Amino acid sequence: MIDALFNGSGYVAAKKSLDAVALRQEAIANNIANLETPGYRRVDLAPSFKAELAKACAAGSSEQMSALKPSLAPDETAVPNSKDGNTVNFENELLQMNQNTVEHALQAQLITGRLLRLKLAITGKS
């Protein structure tokens, strides 16, 4: 029964998404820290991760999801907003941070729900 709770595709997808959200938060913090660094290129979660996770979710393969590892990559869509070549926009970073916070809350709630089911199964109390 425990394997069904923690090896299901929904739980594994939530864990991988939570890993990605944590890594993205680090990227946003680095971007803000380098706001005034000449030539700094904005980094973000590699776009291939979301595509690969979506593909694994569509296939329903928790093994395929488990093998995924989020990574960072330079944001090729970011354009320099100053003469020094820095591509970080502070307002955009704050917006991304807010979106990331909402995503974190959602993924954490999904994982917490699984743990509450386990607690209910063990104790009979919610």
PDB file of N, CA, C and O in Angstrom, residues 16-70:
ATOM      1  N   LYS A  16       9.100  15.791  -8.420  1.00  0.00           N
ATOM      2  CA  LYS A  16      10.006  16.354  -9.435  1.00  0.00           C
ATOM      3  C   LYS A  16       9.698  17.822  -9.681  1.00  0.00           C
ATOM      4  O   LYS A  16      10.608  18.640  -9.866  1.00  0.00           O
ATOM      5  N   SER A  17       8.424  18.164  -9.664  1.00  0.00           N
ATOM      6  CA  SER A  17       8.053  19.570  -9.840  1.00  0.00           C
ATOM      7  C   SER A  17       8.536  20.405  -8.664  1.00  0.00           C
ATOM      8  O   SER A  17       8.978  21.542  -8.846  1.00  0.00           O
ATOM      9  N   LEU A  18       8.466  19.838  -7.474  1.00  0.00           N
ATOM     10  CA  LEU A  18       8.954  20.555  -6.294  1.00  0.00           C
ATOM     11  C   LEU A  18      10.470  20.745  -6.370  1.00  0.00           C
ATOM     12  O   LEU A  18      10.981  21.811  -6.011  1.00  0.00           O
ATOM     13  N   ASP A  19      11.181  19.744  -6.858  1.00  0.00           N
ATOM     14  CA  ASP A  19      12.629  19.894  -7.077  1.00  0.00           C
ATOM     15  C   ASP A  19      12.903  21.032  -8.066  1.00  0.00           C
ATOM     16  O   ASP A  19      13.815  21.836  -7.865  1.00  0.00           O
ATOM     17  N   ALA A  20      12.119  21.075  -9.131  1.00  0.00           N
ATOM     18  CA  ALA A  20      12.305  22.117 -10.147  1.00  0.00           C
ATOM     19  C   ALA A  20      12.001  23.499  -9.585  1.00  0.00           C
ATOM     20  O   ALA A  20      12.718  24.462  -9.875  1.00  0.00           O
ATOM     21  N   VAL A  21      10.973  23.597  -8.766  1.00  0.00           N
ATOM     22  CA  VAL A  21      10.613  24.889  -8.167  1.00  0.00           C
ATOM     23  C   VAL A  21      11.737  25.374  -7.245  1.00  0.00           C
ATOM     24  O   VAL A  21      12.084  26.564  -7.247  1.00  0.00           O
ATOM     25  N   ALA A  22      12.313  24.468  -6.475  1.00  0.00           N
ATOM     26  CA  ALA A  22      13.411  24.850  -5.578  1.00  0.00           C
ATOM     27  C   ALA A  22      14.619  25.332  -6.380  1.00  0.00           C
ATOM     28  O   ALA A  22      15.254  26.346  -6.031  1.00  0.00           O
ATOM     29  N   LEU A  23      14.930  24.639  -7.458  1.00  0.00           N
ATOM     30  CA  LEU A  23      16.055  25.046  -8.302  1.00  0.00           C
ATOM     31  C   LEU A  23      15.779  26.387  -8.980  1.00  0.00           C
ATOM     32  O   LEU A  23      16.660  27.246  -9.077  1.00  0.00           O
ATOM     33  N   ARG A  24      14.550  26.575  -9.396  1.00  0.00           N
ATOM     34  CA  ARG A  24      14.178  27.839 -10.041  1.00  0.00           C
ATOM     35  C   ARG A  24      14.284  29.005  -9.063  1.00  0.00           C
ATOM     36  O   ARG A  24      14.678  30.108  -9.429  1.00  0.00           O
ATOM     37  N   GLN A  25      13.937  28.754  -7.805  1.00  0.00           N
ATOM     38  CA  GLN A  25      14.056  29.811  -6.793  1.00  0.00           C
ATOM     39  C   GLN A  25      15.519  30.233  -6.645  1.00  0.00           C
ATOM     40  O   GLN A  25      15.815  31.417  -6.499  1.00  0.00           O
ATOM     41  N   GLU A  26      16.423  29.264  -6.684  1.00  0.00           N
ATOM     42  CA  GLU A  26      17.852  29.596  -6.627  1.00  0.00           C
ATOM     43  C   GLU A  26      18.263  30.439  -7.835  1.00  0.00           C
ATOM     44  O   GLU A  26      19.038  31.386  -7.700  1.00  0.00           O
ATOM     45  N   ALA A  27      17.754  30.088  -8.996  1.00  0.00           N
ATOM     46  CA  ALA A  27      18.085  30.845 -10.207  1.00  0.00           C
ATOM     47  C   ALA A  27      17.592  32.280 -10.104  1.00  0.00           C
ATOM     48  O   ALA A  27      18.313  33.223 -10.448  1.00  0.00           O
ATOM     49  N   ILE A  28      16.373  32.455  -9.605  1.00  0.00           N
ATOM     50  CA  ILE A  28      15.814  33.799  -9.462  1.00  0.00           C
ATOM     51  C   ILE A  28      16.641  34.598  -8.460  1.00  0.00           C
ATOM     52  O   ILE A  28      16.946  35.775  -8.705  1.00  0.00           O
ATOM     53  N   ALA A  29      17.024  33.968  -7.363  1.00  0.00           N
ATOM     54  CA  ALA A  29      17.848  34.664  -6.365  1.00  0.00           C
ATOM     55  C   ALA A  29      19.192  35.077  -6.966  1.00  0.00           C
ATOM     56  O   ALA A  29      19.667  36.197  -6.734  1.00  0.00           O
ATOM     57  N   ASN A  30      19.793  34.195  -7.754  1.00  0.00           N
ATOM     58  CA  ASN A  30      21.055  34.536  -8.431  1.00  0.00           C
ATOM     59  C   ASN A  30      20.863  35.661  -9.440  1.00  0.00           C
ATOM     60  O   ASN A  30      21.730  36.537  -9.568  1.00  0.00           O
ATOM     61  N   ASN A  31      19.750  35.624 -10.154  1.00  0.00           N
ATOM     62  CA  ASN A  31      19.480  36.688 -11.126  1.00  0.00           C
ATOM     63  C   ASN A  31      19.373  38.042 -10.428  1.00  0.00           C
ATOM     64  O   ASN A  31      19.934  39.030 -10.902  1.00  0.00           O
ATOM     65  N   ILE A  32      18.657  38.072  -9.322  1.00  0.00           N
ATOM     66  CA  ILE A  32      18.503  39.337  -8.587  1.00  0.00           C
ATOM     67  C   ILE A  32      19.845  39.773  -8.002  1.00  0.00           C
ATOM     68  O   ILE A  32      20.189  40.961  -8.040  1.00  0.00           O
ATOM     69  N   ALA A  33      20.605  38.832  -7.504  1.00  0.00           N
ATOM     70  CA  ALA A  33      21.920  39.176  -6.933  1.00  0.00           C
ATOM     71  C   ALA A  33      22.855  39.755  -7.992  1.00  0.00           C
ATOM     72  O   ALA A  33      23.727  40.562  -7.674  1.00  0.00           O
ATOM     73  N   ASN A  34      22.669  39.354  -9.233  1.00  0.00           N
ATOM     74  CA  ASN A  34      23.532  39.822 -10.325  1.00  0.00           C
ATOM     75  C   ASN A  34      22.861  40.894 -11.178  1.00  0.00           C
ATOM     76  O   ASN A  34      23.235  41.093 -12.335  1.00  0.00           O
ATOM     77  N   LEU A  35      21.908  41.569 -10.605  1.00  0.00           N
ATOM     78  CA  LEU A  35      21.155  42.595 -11.329  1.00  0.00           C
ATOM     79  C   LEU A  35      22.050  43.678 -11.921  1.00  0.00           C
ATOM     80  O   LEU A  35      21.765  44.186 -13.000  1.00  0.00           O
ATOM     81  N   GLU A  36      23.135  43.985 -11.252  1.00  0.00           N
ATOM     82  CA  GLU A  36      24.015  45.057 -11.730  1.00  0.00           C
ATOM     83  C   GLU A  36      25.368  44.539 -12.209  1.00  0.00           C
ATOM     84  O   GLU A  36      26.311  45.312 -12.342  1.00  0.00           O
ATOM     85  N   THR A  37      25.467  43.264 -12.456  1.00  0.00           N
ATOM     86  CA  THR A  37      26.714  42.688 -12.956  1.00  0.00           C
ATOM     87  C   THR A  37      26.773  42.851 -14.472  1.00  0.00           C
ATOM     88  O   THR A  37      25.910  42.315 -15.187  1.00  0.00           O
ATOM     89  N   PRO A  38      27.748  43.586 -14.980  1.00  0.00           N
ATOM     90  CA  PRO A  38      27.831  43.769 -16.435  1.00  0.00           C
ATOM     91  C   PRO A  38      27.981  42.436 -17.170  1.00  0.00           C
ATOM     92  O   PRO A  38      28.761  41.578 -16.774  1.00  0.00           O
ATOM     93  N   GLY A  39      27.178  42.269 -18.219  1.00  0.00           N
ATOM     94  CA  GLY A  39      27.281  41.085 -19.058  1.00  0.00           C
ATOM     95  C   GLY A  39      26.602  39.841 -18.505  1.00  0.00           C
ATOM     96  O   GLY A  39      26.634  38.797 -19.152  1.00  0.00           O
ATOM     97  N   TYR A  40      25.990  39.937 -17.329  1.00  0.00           N
ATOM     98  CA  TYR A  40      25.347  38.749 -16.740  1.00  0.00           C
ATOM     99  C   TYR A  40      24.150  38.347 -17.591  1.00  0.00           C
ATOM    100  O   TYR A  40      23.337  39.181 -17.963  1.00  0.00           O
ATOM    101  N   ARG A  41      24.055  37.054 -17.854  1.00  0.00           N
ATOM    102  CA  ARG A  41      22.939  36.507 -18.623  1.00  0.00           C
ATOM    103  C   ARG A  41      21.975  35.823 -17.676  1.00  0.00           C
ATOM    104  O   ARG A  41      22.383  34.978 -16.879  1.00  0.00           O
ATOM    105  N   ARG A  42      20.702  36.190 -17.758  1.00  0.00           N
ATOM    106  CA  ARG A  42      19.663  35.615 -16.908  1.00  0.00           C
ATOM    107  C   ARG A  42      19.618  34.092 -17.105  1.00  0.00           C
ATOM    108  O   ARG A  42      19.732  33.597 -18.222  1.00  0.00           O
ATOM    109  N   VAL A  43      19.450  33.367 -15.998  1.00  0.00           N
ATOM    110  CA  VAL A  43      19.289  31.916 -16.068  1.00  0.00           C
ATOM    111  C   VAL A  43      17.911  31.545 -15.538  1.00  0.00           C
ATOM    112  O   VAL A  43      17.309  32.271 -14.745  1.00  0.00           O
ATOM    113  N   ASP A  44      17.432  30.425 -15.995  1.00  0.00           N
ATOM    114  CA  ASP A  44      16.128  29.928 -15.560  1.00  0.00           C
ATOM    115  C   ASP A  44      16.140  28.409 -15.702  1.00  0.00           C
ATOM    116  O   ASP A  44      17.094  27.833 -16.218  1.00  0.00           O
ATOM    117  N   LEU A  45      15.065  27.802 -15.277  1.00  0.00           N
ATOM    118  CA  LEU A  45      14.920  26.358 -15.430  1.00  0.00           C
ATOM    119  C   LEU A  45      14.983  26.017 -16.912  1.00  0.00           C
ATOM    120  O   LEU A  45      14.363  26.694 -17.737  1.00  0.00           O
ATOM    121  N   ALA A  46      15.737  25.000 -17.262  1.00  0.00           N
ATOM    122  CA  ALA A  46      15.853  24.589 -18.668  1.00  0.00           C
ATOM    123  C   ALA A  46      14.465  24.240 -19.203  1.00  0.00           C
ATOM    124  O   ALA A  46      13.737  23.463 -18.579  1.00  0.00           O
ATOM    125  N   PRO A  47      14.068  24.828 -20.332  1.00  0.00           N
ATOM    126  CA  PRO A  47      12.719  24.578 -20.857  1.00  0.00           C
ATOM    127  C   PRO A  47      12.475  23.110 -21.206  1.00  0.00           C
ATOM    128  O   PRO A  47      11.337  22.667 -21.230  1.00  0.00           O
ATOM    129  N   SER A  48      13.529  22.375 -21.445  1.00  0.00           N
ATOM    130  CA  SER A  48      13.346  20.966 -21.796  1.00  0.00           C
ATOM    131  C   SER A  48      12.789  20.151 -20.634  1.00  0.00           C
ATOM    132  O   SER A  48      12.129  19.136 -20.846  1.00  0.00           O
ATOM    133  N   PHE A  49      13.008  20.605 -19.392  1.00  0.00           N
ATOM    134  CA  PHE A  49      12.524  19.834 -18.236  1.00  0.00           C
ATOM    135  C   PHE A  49      11.006  19.738 -18.236  1.00  0.00           C
ATOM    136  O   PHE A  49      10.447  18.655 -18.053  1.00  0.00           O
ATOM    137  N   LYS A  50      10.334  20.869 -18.430  1.00  0.00           N
ATOM    138  CA  LYS A  50       8.867  20.848 -18.422  1.00  0.00           C
ATOM    139  C   LYS A  50       8.328  19.966 -19.546  1.00  0.00           C
ATOM    140  O   LYS A  50       7.359  19.237 -19.354  1.00  0.00           O
ATOM    141  N   ALA A  51       8.954  20.030 -20.706  1.00  0.00           N
ATOM    142  CA  ALA A  51       8.502  19.216 -21.836  1.00  0.00           C
ATOM    143  C   ALA A  51       8.701  17.726 -21.538  1.00  0.00           C
ATOM    144  O   ALA A  51       7.820  16.905 -21.811  1.00  0.00           O
ATOM    145  N   GLU A  52       9.852  17.400 -20.955  1.00  0.00           N
ATOM    146  CA  GLU A  52      10.125  15.999 -20.634  1.00  0.00           C
ATOM    147  C   GLU A  52       9.202  15.496 -19.527  1.00  0.00           C
ATOM    148  O   GLU A  52       8.742  14.356 -19.567  1.00  0.00           O
ATOM    149  N   LEU A  53       8.920  16.352 -18.533  1.00  0.00           N
ATOM    150  CA  LEU A  53       8.002  15.961 -17.455  1.00  0.00           C
ATOM    151  C   LEU A  53       6.594  15.759 -18.004  1.00  0.00           C
ATOM    152  O   LEU A  53       5.911  14.791 -17.636  1.00  0.00           O
ATOM    153  N   ALA A  54       6.161  16.656 -18.874  1.00  0.00           N
ATOM    154  CA  ALA A  54       4.830  16.521 -19.481  1.00  0.00           C
ATOM    155  C   ALA A  54       4.741  15.236 -20.296  1.00  0.00           C
ATOM    156  O   ALA A  54       3.726  14.530 -20.261  1.00  0.00           O
ATOM    157  N   LYS A  55       5.813  14.916 -21.017  1.00  0.00           N
ATOM    158  CA  LYS A  55       5.838  13.687 -21.819  1.00  0.00           C
ATOM    159  C   LYS A  55       5.773  12.452 -20.922  1.00  0.00           C
ATOM    160  O   LYS A  55       5.038  11.506 -21.199  1.00  0.00           O
ATOM    161  N   ALA A  56       6.518  12.478 -19.806  1.00  0.00           N
ATOM    162  CA  ALA A  56       6.496  11.348 -18.873  1.00  0.00           C
ATOM    163  C   ALA A  56       5.138  11.234 -18.193  1.00  0.00           C
ATOM    164  O   ALA A  56       4.641  10.128 -17.959  1.00  0.00           O
ATOM    165  N   CYS A  57       4.513  12.366 -17.866  1.00  0.00           N
ATOM    166  CA  CYS A  57       3.183  12.350 -17.255  1.00  0.00           C
ATOM    167  C   CYS A  57       2.161  11.771 -18.232  1.00  0.00           C
ATOM    168  O   CYS A  57       1.288  10.992 -17.840  1.00  0.00           O
ATOM    169  N   ALA A  58       2.257  12.169 -19.498  1.00  0.00           N
ATOM    170  CA  ALA A  58       1.326  11.651 -20.506  1.00  0.00           C
ATOM    171  C   ALA A  58       1.475  10.148 -20.666  1.00  0.00           C
ATOM    172  O   ALA A  58       0.494   9.439 -20.880  1.00  0.00           O
ATOM    173  N   ALA A  59       2.707   9.666 -20.536  1.00  0.00           N
ATOM    174  CA  ALA A  59       2.952   8.226 -20.641  1.00  0.00           C
ATOM    175  C   ALA A  59       2.585   7.497 -19.346  1.00  0.00           C
ATOM    176  O   ALA A  59       2.448   6.281 -19.339  1.00  0.00           O
ATOM    177  N   GLY A  60       2.448   8.263 -18.233  1.00  0.00           N
ATOM    178  CA  GLY A  60       2.107   7.658 -16.952  1.00  0.00           C
ATOM    179  C   GLY A  60       3.232   6.830 -16.373  1.00  0.00           C
ATOM    180  O   GLY A  60       3.007   5.937 -15.559  1.00  0.00           O
ATOM    181  N   SER A  61       4.444   7.149 -16.769  1.00  0.00           N
ATOM    182  CA  SER A  61       5.602   6.370 -16.347  1.00  0.00           C
ATOM    183  C   SER A  61       6.313   7.039 -15.176  1.00  0.00           C
ATOM    184  O   SER A  61       7.020   8.036 -15.348  1.00  0.00           O
ATOM    185  N   SER A  62       6.146   6.474 -13.981  1.00  0.00           N
ATOM    186  CA  SER A  62       6.827   7.043 -12.813  1.00  0.00           C
ATOM    187  C   SER A  62       8.334   6.789 -12.881  1.00  0.00           C
ATOM    188  O   SER A  62       9.118   7.577 -12.359  1.00  0.00           O
ATOM    189  N   GLU A  63       8.756   5.695 -13.558  1.00  0.00           N
ATOM    190  CA  GLU A  63      10.190   5.434 -13.716  1.00  0.00           C
ATOM    191  C   GLU A  63      10.835   6.512 -14.593  1.00  0.00           C
ATOM    192  O   GLU A  63      11.923   6.989 -14.308  1.00  0.00           O
ATOM    193  N   GLN A  64      10.137   6.867 -15.656  1.00  0.00           N
ATOM    194  CA  GLN A  64      10.634   7.902 -16.556  1.00  0.00           C
ATOM    195  C   GLN A  64      10.708   9.249 -15.827  1.00  0.00           C
ATOM    196  O   GLN A  64      11.656  10.003 -16.001  1.00  0.00           O
ATOM    197  N   MET A  65       9.718   9.513 -14.977  1.00  0.00           N
ATOM    198  CA  MET A  65       9.717  10.759 -14.202  1.00  0.00           C
ATOM    199  C   MET A  65      10.852  10.771 -13.190  1.00  0.00           C
ATOM    200  O   MET A  65      11.493  11.797 -12.974  1.00  0.00           O
ATOM    201  N   SER A  66      11.088   9.622 -12.558  1.00  0.00           N
ATOM    202  CA  SER A  66      12.147   9.538 -11.547  1.00  0.00           C
ATOM    203  C   SER A  66      13.511   9.819 -12.137  1.00  0.00           C
ATOM    204  O   SER A  66      14.399  10.335 -11.460  1.00  0.00           O
ATOM    205  N   ALA A  67      13.701   9.468 -13.396  1.00  0.00           N
ATOM    206  CA  ALA A  67      14.996   9.669 -14.047  1.00  0.00           C
ATOM    207  C   ALA A  67      15.244  11.131 -14.419  1.00  0.00           C
ATOM    208  O   ALA A  67      16.380  11.519 -14.670  1.00  0.00           O
ATOM    209  N   LEU A  68      14.193  11.940 -14.428  1.00  0.00           N
ATOM    210  CA  LEU A  68      14.348  13.347 -14.808  1.00  0.00           C
ATOM    211  C   LEU A  68      15.051  14.129 -13.715  1.00  0.00           C
ATOM    212  O   LEU A  68      14.844  13.889 -12.531  1.00  0.00           O
ATOM    213  N   LYS A  69      15.877  15.060 -14.136  1.00  0.00           N
ATOM    214  CA  LYS A  69      16.555  15.928 -13.187  1.00  0.00           C
ATOM    215  C   LYS A  69      16.504  17.360 -13.732  1.00  0.00           C
ATOM    216  O   LYS A  69      17.017  17.618 -14.836  1.00  0.00           O
ATOM    217  N   PRO A  70      15.898  18.268 -12.963  1.00  0.00           N
ATOM    218  CA  PRO A  70      15.827  19.647 -13.457  1.00  0.00           C
ATOM    219  C   PRO A  70      17.216  20.281 -13.500  1.00  0.00           C
ATOM    220  O   PRO A  70      18.079  19.963 -12.693  1.00  0.00           O
TER     221      PRO A  70
END
